[in-house]
Amino acid sequence: MALIGLSSWACSEPAVHTGTILHSEVLEVVDSLPAFTKSELLGQFNPAEHTGFARVPDAWTDKNDIYLRSEVIEAYRQMRDAAMRDGVGLLIRSATRNFDYQKGIWERKWVRPRYMGWQAVDKARDILTYSAMPGASRHHWGTDIDLNSFENEWFESDQGATLYAWLQQHASTFGFHQIYDDKSTGRTGYELERWHWSYLPTAGPMLDAFNRAVQTSDLTAAPFSGAETADSLRVLSDFVNGVHVPPR
Ligand SMILES: [Zn+2]
């Protein structure tokens, strides 16, 4: 199984001078770098059995048995507590979704009666307005969450606007960012999602790893309806990479 290291910087060789190692501290840093398997980048795993994941506490969500990476749980705990102190109630509506789960969402949309007679590429493009192809969802990574409501308009209601303003002001302090903005930044891909927040300390390196490890052929080879359209719809460049992130 391929392991994709996260090192984006080069670690120089220790300086050796007449048999004496100078600056020996440079030897210690490389081993601590995390790595991701190609399978987990593509969502082909069970988060309940992954040692890097933990169950989302029942009080935080209206779902049963959903999971996030352990460090995401801890960061979210702090954000949730801070929000609560300010009178803002965050609710997780969706967390990790693996390939099979995402495939279920995709296939249910694929057979919508209104798509009768549509070409595969037009169906796929329409579904991609808000839903990722299986294999290409950030929800596979255990770093991304959907909060409170799947309707952008809700975030303009009294309660929703207060909550959204709180997130815009404070979420980045805890590592969470709204990556699917209104596209005024020139971003491509999915439409505005005020509910979708990504834990970038982990998701940023995961996107780097994904871009190094995953080819369009990994998506088109997967068993789901319309997989063959991934190339012409530029799913990797326009959708997986169609995110607004602050400069690192
Ligand atoms: Zn989402």
PDB file of C-alpha atoms and ligand atoms in Angstrom:
ATOM      1  CA  MET A   1       0.000   0.000   0.000  1.00  0.00           C
ATOM      2  CA  ALA A   2       1.460   3.339  -1.011  1.00  0.00           C
ATOM      3  CA  LEU A   3       2.188   5.762   1.797  1.00  0.00           C
ATOM      4  CA  ILE A   4       2.117   9.389   0.847  1.00  0.00           C
ATOM      5  CA  GLY A   5       4.441  11.471   3.021  1.00  0.00           C
ATOM      6  CA  LEU A   6       3.607  15.058   3.793  1.00  0.00           C
ATOM      7  CA  SER A   7       7.029  16.579   3.667  1.00  0.00           C
ATOM      8  CA  SER A   8       6.969  19.497   1.286  1.00  0.00           C
ATOM      9  CA  TRP A   9      10.311  20.758   2.432  1.00  0.00           C
ATOM     10  CA  ALA A  10      13.690  19.237   1.931  1.00  0.00           C
ATOM     11  CA  CYS A  11      15.646  18.103   4.945  1.00  0.00           C
ATOM     12  CA  SER A  12      19.285  18.734   4.333  1.00  0.00           C
ATOM     13  CA  GLU A  13      21.844  16.057   5.023  1.00  0.00           C
ATOM     14  CA  PRO A  14      23.633  16.473   8.318  1.00  0.00           C
ATOM     15  CA  ALA A  15      26.944  18.170   7.896  1.00  0.00           C
ATOM     16  CA  VAL A  16      29.794  15.698   8.299  1.00  0.00           C
ATOM     17  CA  HIS A  17      33.219  17.045   9.091  1.00  0.00           C
ATOM     18  CA  THR A  18      36.142  14.715   9.643  1.00  0.00           C
ATOM     19  CA  GLY A  19      33.883  12.083  11.158  1.00  0.00           C
ATOM     20  CA  THR A  20      32.019  14.436  13.483  1.00  0.00           C
ATOM     21  CA  ILE A  21      28.269  14.992  12.865  1.00  0.00           C
ATOM     22  CA  LEU A  22      27.393  18.628  13.282  1.00  0.00           C
ATOM     23  CA  HIS A  23      23.842  19.915  13.731  1.00  0.00           C
ATOM     24  CA  SER A  24      22.646  16.442  14.699  1.00  0.00           C
ATOM     25  CA  GLU A  25      19.180  17.795  15.523  1.00  0.00           C
ATOM     26  CA  VAL A  26      18.274  17.705  11.813  1.00  0.00           C
ATOM     27  CA  LEU A  27      18.229  13.910  12.076  1.00  0.00           C
ATOM     28  CA  GLU A  28      15.213  13.910  14.384  1.00  0.00           C
ATOM     29  CA  VAL A  29      12.494  15.695  12.472  1.00  0.00           C
ATOM     30  CA  VAL A  30      11.621  13.497   9.497  1.00  0.00           C
ATOM     31  CA  ASP A  31      10.182  10.478  11.316  1.00  0.00           C
ATOM     32  CA  SER A  32       7.354  12.471  12.880  1.00  0.00           C
ATOM     33  CA  LEU A  33       5.767  13.354   9.541  1.00  0.00           C
ATOM     34  CA  PRO A  34       2.317  11.802   9.108  1.00  0.00           C
ATOM     35  CA  ALA A  35       1.370   9.890   5.989  1.00  0.00           C
ATOM     36  CA  PHE A  36      -1.888   9.001   4.286  1.00  0.00           C
ATOM     37  CA  THR A  37      -2.702   5.908   2.279  1.00  0.00           C
ATOM     38  CA  LYS A  38      -4.169   6.272  -1.180  1.00  0.00           C
ATOM     39  CA  SER A  39      -7.144   4.221   0.030  1.00  0.00           C
ATOM     40  CA  GLU A  40      -8.044   6.690   2.751  1.00  0.00           C
ATOM     41  CA  LEU A  41      -7.591   9.654   0.398  1.00  0.00           C
ATOM     42  CA  LEU A  42     -10.162   7.968  -1.875  1.00  0.00           C
ATOM     43  CA  GLY A  43     -12.474   7.095   1.021  1.00  0.00           C
ATOM     44  CA  GLN A  44     -11.989   3.375   0.644  1.00  0.00           C
ATOM     45  CA  PHE A  45     -11.952   2.494   4.337  1.00  0.00           C
ATOM     46  CA  ASN A  46     -14.233   2.195   7.352  1.00  0.00           C
ATOM     47  CA  PRO A  47     -13.756   5.177   9.690  1.00  0.00           C
ATOM     48  CA  ALA A  48     -15.104   3.116  12.619  1.00  0.00           C
ATOM     49  CA  GLU A  49     -12.073   0.829  12.270  1.00  0.00           C
ATOM     50  CA  HIS A  50      -9.432   3.489  11.536  1.00  0.00           C
ATOM     51  CA  THR A  51      -7.160   4.148  14.529  1.00  0.00           C
ATOM     52  CA  GLY A  52      -6.791   7.825  13.587  1.00  0.00           C
ATOM     53  CA  PHE A  53     -10.520   8.440  13.899  1.00  0.00           C
ATOM     54  CA  ALA A  54     -12.871   8.894  16.858  1.00  0.00           C
ATOM     55  CA  ARG A  55     -16.646   8.814  17.214  1.00  0.00           C
ATOM     56  CA  VAL A  56     -18.447  12.152  17.285  1.00  0.00           C
ATOM     57  CA  PRO A  57     -20.204  12.459  20.685  1.00  0.00           C
ATOM     58  CA  ASP A  58     -23.983  12.079  20.426  1.00  0.00           C
ATOM     59  CA  ALA A  59     -24.588  15.518  21.948  1.00  0.00           C
ATOM     60  CA  TRP A  60     -22.781  17.187  19.039  1.00  0.00           C
ATOM     61  CA  THR A  61     -24.840  15.743  16.182  1.00  0.00           C
ATOM     62  CA  ASP A  62     -28.258  14.612  15.017  1.00  0.00           C
ATOM     63  CA  LYS A  63     -26.665  11.538  13.388  1.00  0.00           C
ATOM     64  CA  ASN A  64     -25.714   8.195  14.862  1.00  0.00           C
ATOM     65  CA  ASP A  65     -22.252   6.719  14.620  1.00  0.00           C
ATOM     66  CA  ILE A  66     -20.363   9.371  12.700  1.00  0.00           C
ATOM     67  CA  TYR A  67     -16.613   9.839  12.879  1.00  0.00           C
ATOM     68  CA  LEU A  68     -13.855  12.423  12.452  1.00  0.00           C
ATOM     69  CA  ARG A  69     -10.101  12.354  12.754  1.00  0.00           C
ATOM     70  CA  SER A  70      -9.135  12.528  16.429  1.00  0.00           C
ATOM     71  CA  GLU A  71      -7.385  15.893  16.137  1.00  0.00           C
ATOM     72  CA  VAL A  72     -10.451  17.305  14.377  1.00  0.00           C
ATOM     73  CA  ILE A  73     -12.645  16.116  17.266  1.00  0.00           C
ATOM     74  CA  GLU A  74     -10.378  17.915  19.739  1.00  0.00           C
ATOM     75  CA  ALA A  75     -10.286  21.159  17.728  1.00  0.00           C
ATOM     76  CA  TYR A  76     -14.048  21.027  17.249  1.00  0.00           C
ATOM     77  CA  ARG A  77     -14.574  20.432  20.990  1.00  0.00           C
ATOM     78  CA  GLN A  78     -12.775  23.685  21.726  1.00  0.00           C
ATOM     79  CA  MET A  79     -14.675  25.567  19.027  1.00  0.00           C
ATOM     80  CA  ARG A  80     -18.014  24.172  20.173  1.00  0.00           C
ATOM     81  CA  ASP A  81     -17.304  25.136  23.799  1.00  0.00           C
ATOM     82  CA  ALA A  82     -16.282  28.656  22.775  1.00  0.00           C
ATOM     83  CA  ALA A  83     -19.403  29.048  20.639  1.00  0.00           C
ATOM     84  CA  MET A  84     -21.573  27.818  23.482  1.00  0.00           C
ATOM     85  CA  ARG A  85     -20.060  30.409  25.843  1.00  0.00           C
ATOM     86  CA  ASP A  86     -21.169  33.027  23.308  1.00  0.00           C
ATOM     87  CA  GLY A  87     -24.672  31.557  23.118  1.00  0.00           C
ATOM     88  CA  VAL A  88     -24.149  29.907  19.720  1.00  0.00           C
ATOM     89  CA  GLY A  89     -25.208  26.267  19.316  1.00  0.00           C
ATOM     90  CA  LEU A  90     -23.254  24.342  16.672  1.00  0.00           C
ATOM     91  CA  LEU A  91     -24.673  21.053  15.357  1.00  0.00           C
ATOM     92  CA  ILE A  92     -22.810  18.590  13.144  1.00  0.00           C
ATOM     93  CA  ARG A  93     -25.112  17.374  10.362  1.00  0.00           C
ATOM     94  CA  SER A  94     -22.508  15.297   8.509  1.00  0.00           C
ATOM     95  CA  ALA A  95     -18.884  14.320   9.075  1.00  0.00           C
ATOM     96  CA  THR A  96     -16.822  11.530   7.525  1.00  0.00           C
ATOM     97  CA  ARG A  97     -18.479   9.834   4.560  1.00  0.00           C
ATOM     98  CA  ASN A  98     -16.550   7.010   2.943  1.00  0.00           C
ATOM     99  CA  PHE A  99     -16.626   5.973  -0.714  1.00  0.00           C
ATOM    100  CA  ASP A 100     -19.609   3.639  -0.287  1.00  0.00           C
ATOM    101  CA  TYR A 101     -21.658   6.288   1.525  1.00  0.00           C
ATOM    102  CA  GLN A 102     -20.844   8.957  -1.065  1.00  0.00           C
ATOM    103  CA  LYS A 103     -21.641   6.483  -3.824  1.00  0.00           C
ATOM    104  CA  GLY A 104     -25.075   6.005  -2.253  1.00  0.00           C
ATOM    105  CA  ILE A 105     -25.715   9.779  -2.367  1.00  0.00           C
ATOM    106  CA  TRP A 106     -24.459   9.965  -5.958  1.00  0.00           C
ATOM    107  CA  GLU A 107     -26.466   6.997  -7.249  1.00  0.00           C
ATOM    108  CA  ARG A 108     -29.704   8.221  -5.640  1.00  0.00           C
ATOM    109  CA  LYS A 109     -29.309  11.539  -7.456  1.00  0.00           C
ATOM    110  CA  TRP A 110     -28.302   9.785 -10.696  1.00  0.00           C
ATOM    111  CA  VAL A 111     -31.727   8.143 -11.043  1.00  0.00           C
ATOM    112  CA  ARG A 112     -33.788  11.300 -10.387  1.00  0.00           C
ATOM    113  CA  PRO A 113     -36.794  11.275 -12.711  1.00  0.00           C
ATOM    114  CA  ARG A 114     -35.963  14.766 -14.002  1.00  0.00           C
ATOM    115  CA  TYR A 115     -32.726  13.437 -15.521  1.00  0.00           C
ATOM    116  CA  MET A 116     -34.673  11.129 -17.840  1.00  0.00           C
ATOM    117  CA  GLY A 117     -33.113  11.410 -21.296  1.00  0.00           C
ATOM    118  CA  TRP A 118     -30.109  13.452 -20.126  1.00  0.00           C
ATOM    119  CA  GLN A 119     -26.573  12.660 -21.309  1.00  0.00           C
ATOM    120  CA  ALA A 120     -24.295  11.220 -18.604  1.00  0.00           C
ATOM    121  CA  VAL A 121     -21.999  14.254 -18.664  1.00  0.00           C
ATOM    122  CA  ASP A 122     -24.929  16.645 -18.136  1.00  0.00           C
ATOM    123  CA  LYS A 123     -26.271  14.573 -15.234  1.00  0.00           C
ATOM    124  CA  ALA A 124     -22.845  14.446 -13.601  1.00  0.00           C
ATOM    125  CA  ARG A 125     -22.317  18.207 -14.046  1.00  0.00           C
ATOM    126  CA  ASP A 126     -25.691  18.919 -12.468  1.00  0.00           C
ATOM    127  CA  ILE A 127     -25.111  16.635  -9.483  1.00  0.00           C
ATOM    128  CA  LEU A 128     -21.697  18.262  -9.000  1.00  0.00           C
ATOM    129  CA  THR A 129     -23.422  21.546  -8.175  1.00  0.00           C
ATOM    130  CA  TYR A 130     -23.335  20.451  -4.531  1.00  0.00           C
ATOM    131  CA  SER A 131     -22.324  16.773  -4.406  1.00  0.00           C
ATOM    132  CA  ALA A 132     -18.897  15.235  -4.942  1.00  0.00           C
ATOM    133  CA  MET A 133     -18.173  12.185  -7.009  1.00  0.00           C
ATOM    134  CA  PRO A 134     -17.372   9.162  -4.846  1.00  0.00           C
ATOM    135  CA  GLY A 135     -13.592   9.117  -4.425  1.00  0.00           C
ATOM    136  CA  ALA A 136     -13.340  12.886  -4.787  1.00  0.00           C
ATOM    137  CA  SER A 137     -15.083  14.134  -1.628  1.00  0.00           C
ATOM    138  CA  ARG A 138     -13.293  15.949   1.186  1.00  0.00           C
ATOM    139  CA  HIS A 139     -15.757  14.202   3.484  1.00  0.00           C
ATOM    140  CA  HIS A 140     -13.678  11.049   2.865  1.00  0.00           C
ATOM    141  CA  TRP A 141     -10.797  12.633   4.727  1.00  0.00           C
ATOM    142  CA  GLY A 142     -12.307  12.967   8.205  1.00  0.00           C
ATOM    143  CA  THR A 143     -11.448  16.680   8.243  1.00  0.00           C
ATOM    144  CA  ASP A 144     -14.632  18.294   6.946  1.00  0.00           C
ATOM    145  CA  ILE A 145     -18.002  18.868   8.578  1.00  0.00           C
ATOM    146  CA  ASP A 146     -21.415  20.182   7.610  1.00  0.00           C
ATOM    147  CA  LEU A 147     -22.981  22.393  10.275  1.00  0.00           C
ATOM    148  CA  ASN A 148     -26.576  23.138  11.297  1.00  0.00           C
ATOM    149  CA  SER A 149     -28.376  23.405   7.925  1.00  0.00           C
ATOM    150  CA  PHE A 150     -27.937  22.354   4.293  1.00  0.00           C
ATOM    151  CA  GLU A 151     -29.761  25.503   3.123  1.00  0.00           C
ATOM    152  CA  ASN A 152     -27.681  28.618   2.468  1.00  0.00           C
ATOM    153  CA  GLU A 153     -30.784  30.725   3.225  1.00  0.00           C
ATOM    154  CA  TRP A 154     -30.941  29.414   6.789  1.00  0.00           C
ATOM    155  CA  PHE A 155     -27.660  31.193   7.455  1.00  0.00           C
ATOM    156  CA  GLU A 156     -29.442  34.467   6.664  1.00  0.00           C
ATOM    157  CA  SER A 157     -32.215  33.875   9.226  1.00  0.00           C
ATOM    158  CA  ASP A 158     -31.939  35.479  12.672  1.00  0.00           C
ATOM    159  CA  GLN A 159     -30.452  32.440  14.356  1.00  0.00           C
ATOM    160  CA  GLY A 160     -28.507  31.362  11.284  1.00  0.00           C
ATOM    161  CA  ALA A 161     -26.953  34.758  10.632  1.00  0.00           C
ATOM    162  CA  THR A 162     -25.754  35.016  14.233  1.00  0.00           C
ATOM    163  CA  LEU A 163     -24.211  31.562  14.010  1.00  0.00           C
ATOM    164  CA  TYR A 164     -22.639  32.258  10.613  1.00  0.00           C
ATOM    165  CA  ALA A 165     -21.175  35.564  11.774  1.00  0.00           C
ATOM    166  CA  TRP A 166     -19.688  33.776  14.795  1.00  0.00           C
ATOM    167  CA  LEU A 167     -18.085  31.148  12.552  1.00  0.00           C
ATOM    168  CA  GLN A 168     -16.712  33.755  10.155  1.00  0.00           C
ATOM    169  CA  GLN A 169     -15.158  35.608  13.059  1.00  0.00           C
ATOM    170  CA  HIS A 170     -13.863  32.714  15.166  1.00  0.00           C
ATOM    171  CA  ALA A 171     -13.709  29.367  13.312  1.00  0.00           C
ATOM    172  CA  SER A 172     -10.278  29.974  11.794  1.00  0.00           C
ATOM    173  CA  THR A 173      -8.858  30.353  15.312  1.00  0.00           C
ATOM    174  CA  PHE A 174      -9.662  26.672  15.759  1.00  0.00           C
ATOM    175  CA  GLY A 175      -8.447  25.636  12.279  1.00  0.00           C
ATOM    176  CA  PHE A 176     -11.854  25.519  10.552  1.00  0.00           C
ATOM    177  CA  HIS A 177     -12.448  27.379   7.277  1.00  0.00           C
ATOM    178  CA  GLN A 178     -15.360  27.783   4.872  1.00  0.00           C
ATOM    179  CA  ILE A 179     -13.726  26.555   1.666  1.00  0.00           C
ATOM    180  CA  TYR A 180     -16.776  26.700  -0.619  1.00  0.00           C
ATOM    181  CA  ASP A 181     -17.340  30.449  -0.700  1.00  0.00           C
ATOM    182  CA  ASP A 182     -19.469  32.492  -3.105  1.00  0.00           C
ATOM    183  CA  LYS A 183     -16.772  32.222  -5.817  1.00  0.00           C
ATOM    184  CA  SER A 184     -16.012  35.959  -5.692  1.00  0.00           C
ATOM    185  CA  THR A 185     -12.448  34.753  -5.093  1.00  0.00           C
ATOM    186  CA  GLY A 186     -12.372  33.166  -8.565  1.00  0.00           C
ATOM    187  CA  ARG A 187     -12.733  29.643  -7.180  1.00  0.00           C
ATOM    188  CA  THR A 188     -14.109  26.887  -9.453  1.00  0.00           C
ATOM    189  CA  GLY A 189     -16.253  23.848  -8.594  1.00  0.00           C
ATOM    190  CA  TYR A 190     -19.104  23.445  -6.108  1.00  0.00           C
ATOM    191  CA  GLU A 191     -21.460  26.330  -5.383  1.00  0.00           C
ATOM    192  CA  LEU A 192     -21.556  28.298  -2.123  1.00  0.00           C
ATOM    193  CA  GLU A 193     -21.909  26.068   0.969  1.00  0.00           C
ATOM    194  CA  ARG A 194     -22.191  28.053   4.164  1.00  0.00           C
ATOM    195  CA  TRP A 195     -22.522  24.821   6.116  1.00  0.00           C
ATOM    196  CA  HIS A 196     -19.298  23.137   5.017  1.00  0.00           C
ATOM    197  CA  TRP A 197     -16.223  23.776   7.208  1.00  0.00           C
ATOM    198  CA  SER A 198     -12.830  22.190   6.761  1.00  0.00           C
ATOM    199  CA  TYR A 199     -10.114  21.598   9.345  1.00  0.00           C
ATOM    200  CA  LEU A 200      -7.184  22.875   7.280  1.00  0.00           C
ATOM    201  CA  PRO A 201      -4.260  21.874   9.536  1.00  0.00           C
ATOM    202  CA  THR A 202      -4.968  18.306   8.364  1.00  0.00           C
ATOM    203  CA  ALA A 203      -7.006  18.851   5.183  1.00  0.00           C
ATOM    204  CA  GLY A 204      -4.352  21.127   3.645  1.00  0.00           C
ATOM    205  CA  PRO A 205      -1.649  18.436   3.737  1.00  0.00           C
ATOM    206  CA  MET A 206      -4.243  15.855   2.681  1.00  0.00           C
ATOM    207  CA  LEU A 207      -5.040  17.846  -0.464  1.00  0.00           C
ATOM    208  CA  ASP A 208      -1.311  17.991  -1.225  1.00  0.00           C
ATOM    209  CA  ALA A 209      -1.086  14.219  -0.724  1.00  0.00           C
ATOM    210  CA  PHE A 210      -4.208  13.656  -2.837  1.00  0.00           C
ATOM    211  CA  ASN A 211      -2.763  15.713  -5.677  1.00  0.00           C
ATOM    212  CA  ARG A 212       0.438  13.691  -5.609  1.00  0.00           C
ATOM    213  CA  ALA A 213      -1.200  10.268  -5.326  1.00  0.00           C
ATOM    214  CA  VAL A 214      -4.516  10.352  -7.194  1.00  0.00           C
ATOM    215  CA  GLN A 215      -5.004  10.456 -10.957  1.00  0.00           C
ATOM    216  CA  THR A 216      -8.270  10.867 -12.848  1.00  0.00           C
ATOM    217  CA  SER A 217      -7.918   7.195 -13.794  1.00  0.00           C
ATOM    218  CA  ASP A 218      -8.404   6.304 -10.105  1.00  0.00           C
ATOM    219  CA  LEU A 219     -11.844   7.925 -10.315  1.00  0.00           C
ATOM    220  CA  THR A 220     -12.863   6.669 -13.753  1.00  0.00           C
ATOM    221  CA  ALA A 221     -11.894   3.115 -12.775  1.00  0.00           C
ATOM    222  CA  ALA A 222     -14.216   3.189  -9.745  1.00  0.00           C
ATOM    223  CA  PRO A 223     -17.609   1.503  -9.946  1.00  0.00           C
ATOM    224  CA  PHE A 224     -20.269   4.225 -10.008  1.00  0.00           C
ATOM    225  CA  SER A 225     -22.572   5.723 -12.618  1.00  0.00           C
ATOM    226  CA  GLY A 226     -20.967   8.399 -14.769  1.00  0.00           C
ATOM    227  CA  ALA A 227     -17.424   7.736 -13.515  1.00  0.00           C
ATOM    228  CA  GLU A 228     -16.223   8.074 -17.111  1.00  0.00           C
ATOM    229  CA  THR A 229     -17.159  11.786 -17.082  1.00  0.00           C
ATOM    230  CA  ALA A 230     -14.580  12.674 -14.376  1.00  0.00           C
ATOM    231  CA  ASP A 231     -11.975  13.630 -16.943  1.00  0.00           C
ATOM    232  CA  SER A 232     -14.057  15.875 -19.197  1.00  0.00           C
ATOM    233  CA  LEU A 233     -15.625  17.585 -16.164  1.00  0.00           C
ATOM    234  CA  ARG A 234     -12.148  18.241 -14.737  1.00  0.00           C
ATOM    235  CA  VAL A 235     -13.160  16.837 -11.378  1.00  0.00           C
ATOM    236  CA  LEU A 236      -9.631  16.874  -9.953  1.00  0.00           C
ATOM    237  CA  SER A 237      -8.571  20.351 -11.060  1.00  0.00           C
ATOM    238  CA  ASP A 238     -11.886  22.220 -10.892  1.00  0.00           C
ATOM    239  CA  PHE A 239     -13.687  20.472  -8.024  1.00  0.00           C
ATOM    240  CA  VAL A 240     -11.209  18.777  -5.661  1.00  0.00           C
ATOM    241  CA  ASN A 241      -8.946  21.812  -6.028  1.00  0.00           C
ATOM    242  CA  GLY A 242     -11.793  24.314  -6.351  1.00  0.00           C
ATOM    243  CA  VAL A 243     -11.430  25.524  -2.772  1.00  0.00           C
ATOM    244  CA  HIS A 244     -10.832  28.880  -1.170  1.00  0.00           C
ATOM    245  CA  VAL A 245      -8.079  28.586   1.415  1.00  0.00           C
ATOM    246  CA  PRO A 246      -6.030  31.299   3.092  1.00  0.00           C
ATOM    247  CA  PRO A 247      -2.388  31.486   2.024  1.00  0.00           C
ATOM    248  CA  ARG A 248      -0.140  29.143   3.994  1.00  0.00           C
TER     249      ARG A 248
HETATM  250 ZN    ZN B   1     -19.986  19.085   3.176  1.00  0.00          ZN
END
